[in-house]
């Protein structure tokens, strides 16, 4: 395989060309690409980006990947540590920065205990950095307070997968299975804008005769591909699935042999489905009963079928159970563990899958082990060379850490790879919580909205400058190697943690000199766990491009398709459960008459810290907007292009109106990529799912008014 960096030396005035093999830093497809940098005799370098053949995206790139190099090369990049003194930023050396952290943390630990310090990670960190962040929290700081922004991304689907199947891997099958499916349900996922390089898999399935059902309150680029679009009311997905199960049961489309042989709990689920009233389901969900019937018949009668969910289903107070009901549907019809059959949770963040497997979640240890399981604690403590009794217990979810900071229980926080004052629900409270901290440290590429509130900012490497593994949405572990040096004094995330551990007197537990050395320990720490990476090595990844987990053996491949013979629970059976269909947690009323939902747009990613610093991407969407149905706009006196105040029980945001018949008349939609007064999370609902602690981002009651 070619090296990550290839140089073509020029003669005379011919520019020097540097070819860098890397992969996109954005969504969970993790498309491979080549970036060519040209350096002439004078002036700034020029870049060209091309897709590179790989098994997931097959060489495709979307507009974000094509322009990712712009933020990596931005003049706004942080290049040295910055300490805030008297409200002004002062450049300091790394030794000074580490000494300041040690001094402040030592004082807090002495006066308030180890749990006064929290770590807040991110789903874009490499597996090595995510692993090290979890180890740093539990070994160097001995705090229970660690969680990450992936709590807002995959936690509902992850917990549902674990409860139902005994394992959480984003896709239970390969991407290459998609064209084999004869019916595909896309629920709460807008792949055309969020993971556009995957769309050819679905167009190929349609060319092969697949019937595609899209469940979404809006018409989107994804729904244009659909044979049937169910415009569901936000927050009622679980009820909609009960309607689908009702029809499957009535029409004799249940696979009883599969249920009896491979599942538990199916009798109660079937009885519950038979008791459903399709008219009541239609009234609650806003979807016509005949359309529900048509969708159920299409999926139930199809020889093969797949179901995909994303945040539209999962980011609700019942997101865990809504996903479990979709899994009930797959199991009821026996459509799993076979070619062209399965379930997929479309991960949002670049390493949303790997980032939740190796210890930066509040309740997890590496390998998807549980921090509350004594055997798991003993095993990981043995790898780390510490006493199991010294490992702290389970912490709390990301939003709950914000609440504890607001109340003063958490006094200091290190934020790495995240922007919590924009990404959290009830963002005004999150911002105030950050202001109340005694000492806030942020490691980032830029002065994000959160970094601007920090006491100390640490510059870190971008995707072109950082070596490590990432796990894509289908559970394929990929290696991304650094292709150029980081600017100024910026360091890789794992380097910061190792050097800080040495400053804190824990250097012997963090002796790593490379990402590969960290991965070697990660392999051991994950061995025998649900997410077993032991059989994966950097040498294998270089030769094979990517390896599916679980992979216990270095000389064998991991399974691309799960559950062909058994599920991961003891006994090998899947667990089905009865799910009640609930209305949205906040129903509209006279004061707040509309339902608000939110999501992504094609040019931007997450809170926009990177994409809003790419001129080519920022120009495509320069400000935030609200989609309003024309009939609703007339009711509330709102004209197209007007500035609109959006108000909920928690706060308000100001965005530009966009009139469109592509959305339900009772629903409005705002993208999630802007901070400040344009931040949709100033109004979103922080009520948490009781199973996975996912906030109810996707439905809340709001009022609108035009600004003069």
XYZ file of C-alpha atoms in Angstrom:
708
model
C 0.000 0.000 0.000
C 1.236 3.511 -0.759
C 2.362 5.642 2.139
C -0.010 8.229 3.546
C 2.110 11.031 2.076
C 3.730 11.074 -1.366
C 5.805 13.999 -2.635
C 6.482 14.965 -6.231
C 9.506 17.264 -6.256
C 9.250 19.936 -8.934
C 12.000 21.446 -11.024
C 12.493 25.192 -11.398
C 9.185 27.005 -11.056
C 7.105 23.829 -11.126
C 5.092 23.589 -7.857
C 5.793 20.901 -5.295
C 2.932 18.418 -5.016
C 2.174 16.512 -1.824
C -0.381 13.676 -2.103
C -2.039 12.774 1.202
C -4.128 9.631 1.650
C -6.725 10.148 4.381
C -10.428 9.832 5.093
C -13.243 12.296 5.609
C -13.615 13.649 9.179
C -17.375 14.020 9.026
C -20.131 11.406 8.883
C -20.084 7.728 9.790
C -19.450 6.449 6.259
C -15.793 7.526 6.672
C -15.117 7.883 2.943
C -11.484 7.460 1.904
C -9.913 10.274 -0.109
C -6.723 11.741 -1.497
C -5.849 15.382 -0.824
C -3.222 16.944 -3.086
C -1.433 20.043 -1.836
C 0.444 22.214 -4.305
C 3.077 24.606 -3.007
C 4.358 27.202 -5.417
C 7.284 29.577 -4.998
C 5.033 32.076 -3.222
C 1.504 32.386 -1.901
C -0.785 30.074 0.044
C -0.940 26.388 -0.891
C -3.716 25.105 -3.149
C -5.592 21.861 -2.436
C -7.468 19.341 -4.541
C -9.552 16.496 -3.056
C -10.594 13.285 -4.797
C -12.449 10.208 -3.612
C -10.435 7.014 -3.171
C -11.855 3.533 -3.739
C -13.050 1.777 -0.590
C -15.690 -0.749 0.371
C -18.108 1.677 2.044
C -18.416 4.718 -0.265
C -16.931 3.002 -3.349
C -14.833 6.095 -4.071
C -17.612 8.661 -3.707
C -17.343 11.939 -1.793
C -20.030 14.462 -0.872
C -19.663 18.228 -0.822
C -18.522 18.199 2.821
C -15.729 15.746 2.171
C -14.657 17.572 -0.969
C -14.175 20.749 1.069
C -13.008 19.354 4.420
C -9.440 20.462 3.755
C -10.579 24.099 3.959
C -11.161 24.002 7.703
C -7.961 22.009 8.288
C -5.982 24.709 6.450
C -7.941 27.612 7.957
C -6.104 30.632 9.328
C -8.496 30.487 12.301
C -6.901 27.263 13.586
C -5.611 27.406 17.152
C -1.822 27.121 17.151
C -0.803 27.448 20.795
C -2.372 27.133 24.250
C -4.338 30.197 25.348
C -4.938 31.139 28.981
C -7.566 33.729 29.880
C -6.221 36.422 32.197
C -8.438 39.333 33.194
C -10.806 38.421 30.367
C -8.100 38.455 27.687
C -6.392 35.556 25.932
C -2.675 35.139 26.641
C -0.479 32.671 24.760
C 1.302 30.246 27.090
C 3.604 27.262 26.620
C 2.386 23.677 26.973
C 4.317 23.223 30.255
C 2.608 26.362 31.596
C -0.790 25.078 30.453
C -0.295 21.669 32.078
C 0.974 23.258 35.278
C -2.121 25.464 35.446
C -4.394 22.432 35.032
C -2.503 20.484 37.705
C -2.637 23.395 40.141
C -6.359 24.040 39.659
C -7.379 20.378 39.697
C -5.270 19.508 42.733
C -6.976 22.254 44.714
C -10.450 21.100 43.613
C -9.750 17.447 44.367
C -8.527 18.397 47.828
C -11.520 20.570 48.674
C -14.382 18.954 46.722
C -13.238 15.424 45.831
C -12.461 13.735 42.491
C -16.051 13.908 41.208
C -15.847 17.711 41.132
C -13.951 17.294 37.844
C -15.669 16.045 34.677
C -14.533 15.013 31.195
C -16.782 15.663 28.193
C -15.720 13.787 25.031
C -16.859 13.526 21.445
C -17.981 11.035 18.815
C -15.396 12.302 16.333
C -12.423 11.296 18.491
C -10.443 8.298 17.271
C -10.869 4.996 19.083
C -7.464 5.539 20.663
C -8.345 8.994 22.013
C -11.793 7.868 23.208
C -10.210 4.887 24.979
C -7.558 7.061 26.558
C -10.108 9.656 27.707
C -12.010 6.954 29.594
C -8.830 5.587 31.135
C -7.669 9.102 32.043
C -10.939 9.803 33.870
C -10.883 6.581 35.868
C -7.145 6.196 36.504
C -5.543 9.657 36.433
C -8.484 11.549 37.979
C -10.585 8.772 39.544
C -13.736 10.672 38.666
C -17.002 9.021 37.739
C -17.985 12.050 35.671
C -17.276 11.263 32.031
C -19.649 11.189 29.086
C -19.702 12.471 25.516
C -21.784 14.067 22.782
C -22.530 10.659 21.262
C -25.109 10.400 24.050
C -27.153 12.698 21.782
C -26.498 10.613 18.677
C -26.736 6.872 19.092
C -27.698 6.110 22.672
C -31.317 5.113 21.964
C -30.417 2.744 19.132
C -27.408 1.435 21.064
C -29.397 0.578 24.184
C -32.200 -0.923 22.081
C -29.720 -3.104 20.195
C -28.127 -4.338 23.408
C -31.498 -5.149 24.999
C -32.914 -6.832 21.886
C -29.901 -8.528 20.299
C -27.327 -8.529 23.107
C -24.962 -6.414 21.003
C -24.938 -2.914 19.532
C -23.317 -2.603 16.143
C -24.749 0.125 13.901
C -25.628 -2.186 11.000
C -26.357 -5.853 11.538
C -25.271 -6.454 7.954
C -22.922 -5.140 5.278
C -23.796 -2.079 3.234
C -23.531 -4.356 0.209
C -26.666 -6.184 1.441
C -28.858 -3.131 0.798
C -29.403 -3.724 -2.945
C -30.641 -7.252 -2.098
C -33.583 -5.956 -0.036
C -37.034 -6.025 -1.638
C -38.505 -3.583 0.889
C -36.622 -0.892 2.808
C -38.015 1.265 5.620
C -36.095 4.502 6.248
C -37.422 5.937 9.515
C -36.330 9.345 10.763
C -33.264 9.365 8.532
C -32.456 11.771 5.709
C -29.569 9.914 4.103
C -29.549 12.161 1.023
C -28.297 15.078 3.142
C -26.644 13.355 6.107
C -24.808 10.428 4.434
C -25.188 11.192 0.712
C -22.468 8.798 -0.441
C -24.729 5.929 0.704
C -27.617 6.902 -1.583
C -26.417 4.753 -4.529
C -26.992 1.640 -2.404
C -30.655 2.587 -2.140
C -31.058 3.651 -5.764
C -29.546 0.297 -6.758
C -32.049 -1.486 -4.510
C -34.865 0.456 -6.182
C -33.519 -0.496 -9.619
C -33.665 -4.110 -8.394
C -37.359 -3.688 -7.563
C -37.273 -2.677 -3.910
C -40.290 -0.874 -2.413
C -39.016 2.018 -0.291
C -40.961 3.484 2.633
C -39.790 6.767 4.175
C -41.109 7.855 7.594
C -40.458 11.560 8.144
C -42.574 14.659 8.920
C -40.828 16.422 6.008
C -40.347 15.763 2.329
C -36.589 15.473 1.784
C -34.079 14.374 -0.797
C -34.439 10.903 0.711
C -38.234 10.851 0.446
C -37.966 11.675 -3.272
C -36.736 8.100 -3.688
C -39.686 6.642 -1.772
C -42.601 4.692 -3.142
C -44.513 5.625 0.013
C -43.859 8.570 2.340
C -45.501 8.490 5.783
C -45.502 12.064 7.164
C -45.628 11.100 10.829
C -46.151 13.581 13.664
C -42.834 14.038 15.505
C -42.637 11.854 18.593
C -45.163 9.188 17.547
C -42.940 6.649 15.786
C -43.501 3.909 18.361
C -47.255 4.191 17.883
C -46.847 4.050 14.105
C -44.943 0.755 14.397
C -47.764 -0.662 16.495
C -50.028 0.033 13.526
C -47.614 -1.765 11.203
C -47.453 -4.734 13.593
C -51.275 -4.811 13.732
C -51.513 -5.232 9.957
C -48.690 -7.799 9.853
C -50.536 -9.859 12.470
C -53.970 -9.509 10.820
C -52.708 -10.419 7.364
C -50.867 -13.583 8.444
C -47.411 -12.213 7.706
C -45.857 -13.364 10.994
C -42.877 -15.767 10.730
C -43.838 -18.116 13.567
C -40.996 -20.562 12.932
C -38.461 -17.766 13.393
C -40.207 -16.415 16.499
C -40.462 -19.798 18.195
C -36.932 -20.831 17.333
C -34.981 -17.616 17.902
C -36.848 -15.106 20.104
C -38.323 -14.611 23.562
C -41.330 -12.459 24.423
C -42.990 -12.682 21.026
C -46.346 -13.934 22.348
C -46.950 -10.735 24.350
C -45.855 -8.535 21.439
C -48.171 -10.338 19.044
C -51.111 -10.125 21.460
C -50.444 -6.411 21.951
C -50.335 -5.877 18.180
C -53.653 -7.641 17.688
C -55.301 -5.334 20.268
C -54.290 -2.151 18.425
C -56.951 0.073 16.855
C -55.677 1.290 13.478
C -57.943 4.353 13.542
C -56.532 5.383 16.939
C -52.988 4.900 15.629
C -53.841 7.033 12.598
C -55.285 9.820 14.762
C -52.230 9.884 17.032
C -49.588 9.726 14.309
C -51.327 11.828 11.658
C -50.735 9.076 9.080
C -53.690 7.748 7.058
C -54.683 4.215 8.034
C -54.576 2.966 4.453
C -51.011 4.221 4.114
C -50.060 2.372 7.302
C -51.634 -0.765 5.855
C -49.818 -0.369 2.548
C -46.459 0.074 4.272
C -47.011 -2.977 6.484
C -48.085 -5.180 3.583
C -45.115 -4.100 1.480
C -42.638 -4.950 4.215
C -44.428 -8.054 5.487
C -44.888 -9.639 2.064
C -41.393 -8.859 0.792
C -39.023 -11.826 0.625
C -36.219 -9.658 2.032
C -36.347 -6.365 3.895
C -34.312 -3.914 5.915
C -35.128 -1.197 8.446
C -32.964 1.860 9.101
C -33.494 4.404 11.850
C -31.720 7.612 12.816
C -32.192 10.602 15.072
C -35.751 11.344 13.896
C -36.856 8.164 15.675
C -34.263 8.090 18.435
C -34.089 11.637 19.852
C -37.312 11.414 21.850
C -38.270 10.657 25.438
C -39.265 7.151 24.184
C -36.529 6.771 21.566
C -35.213 3.536 23.073
C -38.637 1.896 22.949
C -39.407 3.300 19.500
C -36.300 1.579 18.134
C -37.197 -1.610 20.002
C -40.566 -1.575 18.277
C -38.910 -1.349 14.861
C -36.770 -4.312 15.951
C -39.994 -6.106 16.955
C -41.178 -5.597 13.374
C -37.973 -7.043 11.890
C -38.113 -10.047 14.221
C -41.863 -10.608 13.777
C -41.278 -11.112 10.062
C -37.970 -12.987 10.420
C -36.050 -10.396 8.421
C -32.667 -10.474 10.097
C -29.493 -12.526 9.856
C -30.046 -13.235 6.153
C -28.816 -11.676 2.882
C -30.863 -8.550 2.135
C -32.316 -8.497 5.649
C -31.386 -6.634 8.805
C -31.470 -3.447 10.843
C -29.261 -0.389 10.714
C -28.907 2.626 12.967
C -27.452 5.323 10.718
C -24.704 6.766 12.901
C -24.299 10.529 12.680
C -20.757 11.257 13.873
C -17.572 10.091 12.206
C -16.698 7.689 15.029
C -20.110 7.507 16.644
C -19.818 3.713 16.601
C -16.286 3.260 17.961
C -16.582 6.257 20.253
C -19.204 4.504 22.376
C -17.430 1.156 22.629
C -14.262 1.835 24.575
C -14.996 3.831 27.693
C -16.013 7.449 27.244
C -19.627 6.689 28.181
C -20.546 7.086 31.827
C -21.420 3.417 32.305
C -18.855 1.697 30.105
C -15.388 0.233 30.121
C -13.471 -0.767 26.959
C -14.929 -3.491 24.744
C -18.487 -2.447 25.608
C -17.978 -3.792 29.115
C -20.093 -2.485 31.981
C -18.468 -0.440 34.717
C -21.003 -1.920 37.156
C -20.073 -5.540 36.378
C -17.483 -6.853 38.849
C -15.897 -9.273 36.375
C -15.577 -6.500 33.794
C -14.015 -4.175 36.365
C -11.490 -6.827 37.409
C -10.474 -7.585 33.840
C -9.954 -3.961 32.755
C -8.256 -3.064 36.044
C -5.826 -5.919 35.362
C -4.982 -4.508 31.930
C -4.493 -1.057 33.445
C -2.486 -2.323 36.437
C -4.765 -0.837 39.084
C -6.913 -2.187 41.908
C -10.529 -2.751 40.749
C -11.726 -1.072 43.939
C -9.947 2.111 42.854
C -12.039 2.421 39.696
C -14.956 4.829 40.215
C -18.521 3.741 39.619
C -21.069 4.724 37.029
C -21.438 8.420 36.248
C -24.289 10.319 34.614
C -25.191 11.232 31.040
C -23.882 14.269 29.172
C -26.870 16.512 29.856
C -26.983 15.437 33.489
C -23.321 16.468 33.823
C -24.354 19.888 32.517
C -27.104 20.031 35.138
C -24.608 19.124 37.860
C -22.283 21.861 36.655
C -25.190 24.302 36.807
C -25.916 23.251 40.406
C -22.258 23.484 41.406
C -21.620 19.774 42.004
C -19.200 19.680 39.066
C -16.681 22.505 39.404
C -14.278 21.907 36.505
C -14.574 20.293 33.076
C -12.257 19.250 30.264
C -14.114 19.296 26.934
C -12.428 17.425 24.091
C -13.913 17.236 20.585
C -17.295 18.719 21.471
C -19.207 22.004 21.665
C -21.724 21.425 24.462
C -23.204 24.908 24.772
C -24.558 24.497 21.226
C -25.269 20.744 21.127
C -27.091 20.334 24.438
C -30.848 20.799 24.727
C -31.934 23.725 26.862
C -28.748 25.409 25.609
C -29.195 28.575 27.665
C -28.895 26.500 30.827
C -25.869 24.710 29.333
C -24.188 28.037 28.633
C -24.847 29.278 32.145
C -23.529 25.983 33.541
C -20.240 26.497 31.707
C -19.967 30.044 33.021
C -20.448 28.787 36.587
C -17.514 26.355 36.416
C -14.448 27.324 38.435
C -12.162 26.112 35.659
C -13.109 25.162 32.081
C -10.536 23.622 29.726
C -11.380 23.068 26.044
C -9.283 21.128 23.515
C -10.355 22.074 19.998
C -9.277 23.159 16.517
C -10.987 26.544 16.819
C -12.394 28.976 19.336
C -15.811 27.347 19.301
C -18.722 28.837 21.199
C -17.754 26.665 24.180
C -14.035 27.454 23.860
C -14.803 31.170 24.025
C -16.079 30.622 27.576
C -13.024 28.599 28.636
C -10.297 29.554 31.062
C -7.758 27.557 29.061
C -7.845 26.418 25.424
C -5.593 23.668 24.059
C -4.910 23.442 20.286
C -5.337 19.954 18.789
C -4.754 18.261 15.454
C -7.275 18.013 12.610
C -8.066 14.874 10.624
C -5.122 15.336 8.215
C -2.725 15.533 11.147
C -4.012 12.767 13.410
C -3.307 9.022 13.356
C -5.850 6.582 14.729
C -8.662 4.161 14.025
C -12.328 4.960 13.517
C -15.252 2.561 13.217
C -17.800 3.304 10.515
C -21.540 2.774 10.644
C -21.374 -0.873 9.525
C -18.881 -1.799 12.268
C -15.823 -1.740 10.005
C -12.682 -0.523 11.821
C -10.575 1.743 9.581
C -7.102 3.232 9.988
C -6.494 6.924 9.248
C -2.842 7.932 9.325
C -1.495 11.437 9.790
C -0.609 12.981 6.433
C 0.852 16.352 7.407
C 2.164 18.050 10.570
C -0.239 19.957 12.800
C 0.066 23.756 12.652
C 2.054 25.619 15.269
C 2.134 23.781 18.583
C -1.106 21.806 18.112
C -0.976 18.206 19.388
C -2.975 15.051 18.794
C -5.677 14.472 21.414
C -3.994 11.367 22.816
C -0.702 13.238 23.167
C -2.407 15.886 25.293
C -3.863 13.225 27.602
C -0.564 11.356 27.980
C 1.408 14.522 28.732
C -1.233 15.749 31.150
C -1.211 12.376 32.916
C 2.544 12.715 33.386
C 2.016 16.197 34.849
C -0.466 14.673 37.304
C 2.019 12.004 38.374
C 0.328 9.161 36.467
C 2.762 8.919 33.560
C 3.590 5.244 34.165
C -0.015 4.351 33.285
C 0.169 6.462 30.106
C 3.559 5.617 28.540
C 2.350 5.714 24.942
C 4.482 7.210 22.174
C 2.124 6.504 19.280
C -1.515 5.826 18.500
C -0.562 2.269 17.555
C 0.812 1.632 21.054
C -2.504 2.800 22.511
C -4.393 0.526 20.115
C -2.329 -2.443 21.274
C -3.548 -1.835 24.841
C -7.094 -1.230 23.581
C -6.992 -4.640 21.879
C -6.192 -6.268 25.214
C -8.742 -4.214 27.150
C -11.510 -5.146 24.672
C -10.567 -8.840 24.460
C -13.513 -11.045 25.351
C -15.911 -8.083 25.496
C -18.940 -7.518 23.304
C -16.933 -5.126 21.104
C -13.878 -7.371 20.802
C -11.076 -5.737 18.793
C -8.349 -8.171 19.870
C -7.922 -9.689 16.403
C -7.457 -6.289 14.737
C -3.977 -4.799 14.280
C -2.600 -1.817 12.410
C -0.844 -4.232 10.032
C -4.160 -5.914 9.225
C -5.874 -2.575 8.698
C -3.159 -1.439 6.295
C -3.440 -4.658 4.283
C -7.192 -5.291 4.439
C -8.458 -1.661 4.449
C -10.905 -2.385 7.262
C -11.984 -5.185 9.608
C -15.447 -5.798 11.070
C -15.820 -6.266 14.806
C -16.281 -8.415 16.818
C -12.915 -9.853 15.766
C -11.410 -12.052 18.493
C -8.785 -13.751 16.304
C -5.901 -12.110 14.411
C -6.081 -14.700 11.618
C -9.849 -14.587 10.996
C -12.203 -11.914 9.626
C -14.940 -10.333 11.692
C -18.547 -11.037 10.642
C -19.997 -8.640 8.087
C -23.468 -9.995 8.795
C -24.538 -10.651 12.375
C -27.097 -13.099 13.788
C -27.075 -15.636 10.967
C -27.358 -18.465 13.489
C -27.868 -16.901 16.916
C -28.156 -13.608 18.781
C -25.631 -12.378 21.335
C -27.759 -12.989 24.436
C -27.049 -16.026 26.571
C -29.104 -18.766 24.985
C -28.804 -17.159 21.549
C -32.316 -15.660 21.439
C -33.450 -12.114 20.718
C -35.599 -10.364 23.337
C -38.855 -8.775 22.158
C -40.883 -6.392 24.300
C -44.295 -4.723 24.283
C -44.127 -1.021 23.403
C -46.929 1.450 24.060
C -47.483 4.229 21.545
C -47.200 7.599 23.275
C -48.005 11.138 22.139
C -45.205 13.746 22.049
C -43.929 14.702 25.504
C -44.975 18.317 24.847
C -48.269 18.620 23.016
C -49.062 21.954 21.311
C -51.512 24.226 23.130
C -52.902 27.732 22.815
C -49.642 29.364 23.951
C -47.298 27.080 21.993
C -49.373 25.896 19.019
C -46.760 24.178 16.795
C -44.413 21.201 17.076
C -40.744 21.908 16.396
C -38.349 19.303 15.061
C -34.745 19.696 13.925
C -31.963 18.033 11.959
C -29.169 18.566 9.461
C -28.645 20.200 6.090
C -26.191 18.958 3.474
C -23.375 21.574 3.717
C -22.971 21.462 7.501
C -22.017 19.031 10.248
C -23.002 18.953 13.931
C -22.606 22.403 15.535
C -20.822 23.792 12.465
C -17.495 24.490 14.189
C -15.647 22.999 11.213
C -18.037 23.462 8.291
C -18.829 27.101 9.063
C -15.083 27.754 8.696
C -15.068 26.280 5.201
C -15.897 29.138 2.780
C -17.257 26.743 0.161
C -19.631 25.128 2.656
C -20.606 28.248 4.589
C -21.603 29.963 1.340
C -24.199 27.243 0.694
C -26.011 27.935 3.976
C -24.927 31.192 5.536
C -27.606 31.464 8.225
C -30.144 29.338 10.014
C -33.713 28.986 8.772
C -37.089 27.658 9.856
C -39.247 25.612 7.460
C -42.937 26.542 7.806
C -45.882 25.251 5.811
C -47.534 28.138 3.875
C -50.884 27.491 5.571
C -49.262 27.736 9.013
C -47.385 30.852 7.944
C -50.695 32.517 6.997
C -52.187 31.584 10.380
C -49.359 33.298 12.243
C -48.767 36.187 9.851
C -45.285 35.117 8.776
C -43.916 35.973 5.350
C -41.158 34.132 3.537
C -37.679 35.483 4.302
C -38.749 37.201 7.524
C -36.803 36.973 10.756
C -38.814 34.870 13.180
C -38.596 34.545 16.953
C -39.145 30.899 17.937
C -40.162 30.599 21.573
C -40.616 27.568 23.855
C -40.933 27.059 27.597
C -37.130 27.154 27.885
C -35.951 29.992 25.680
C -36.005 31.502 22.223
C -34.053 31.512 18.965
C -34.131 33.879 15.993
C -33.973 32.422 12.478
C -35.014 33.253 8.894
C -38.351 31.871 7.640
C -38.568 29.554 4.644
C -42.064 28.696 3.388
C -42.422 25.184 2.010
C -45.182 22.634 1.488
C -42.627 19.886 2.183
C -43.455 19.856 5.894
C -46.553 18.978 7.900
C -48.815 21.956 8.588
C -48.589 21.438 12.371
C -44.770 21.131 12.395
C -41.775 23.420 11.840
C -38.149 22.441 11.215
C -34.864 24.185 12.163
C -31.341 22.881 11.378
C -28.926 22.306 14.260
C -25.635 23.772 12.975
C -25.625 27.323 14.367
C -24.849 28.816 17.747
C -25.801 32.083 19.389
C -29.310 33.402 18.844
C -29.691 31.028 15.858
C -29.222 27.931 18.035
C -32.295 25.689 17.870
C -31.218 24.053 21.142
C -32.119 27.207 23.021
C -35.698 25.957 22.757
C -35.426 22.141 22.654
C -36.737 19.920 25.439
C -34.208 18.355 27.871
C -36.548 15.631 29.133
C -34.524 12.368 29.074
C -35.347 8.874 27.883
C -35.431 6.749 31.059
C -33.502 3.882 29.420
C -30.642 5.645 27.631
C -30.785 9.295 28.830
C -31.251 10.623 25.306
C -32.850 14.097 25.373
C -36.086 14.753 23.498
C -34.494 16.976 20.836
C -36.926 16.172 18.063
C -40.255 17.415 19.391
C -41.238 20.385 21.495
C -44.075 22.897 21.474
C -43.215 26.376 20.184
C -44.746 29.727 19.300
C -43.644 31.953 16.398
C -43.689 35.674 15.836
C -42.246 37.876 13.116
C -39.609 40.409 14.121
C -39.960 43.905 12.757
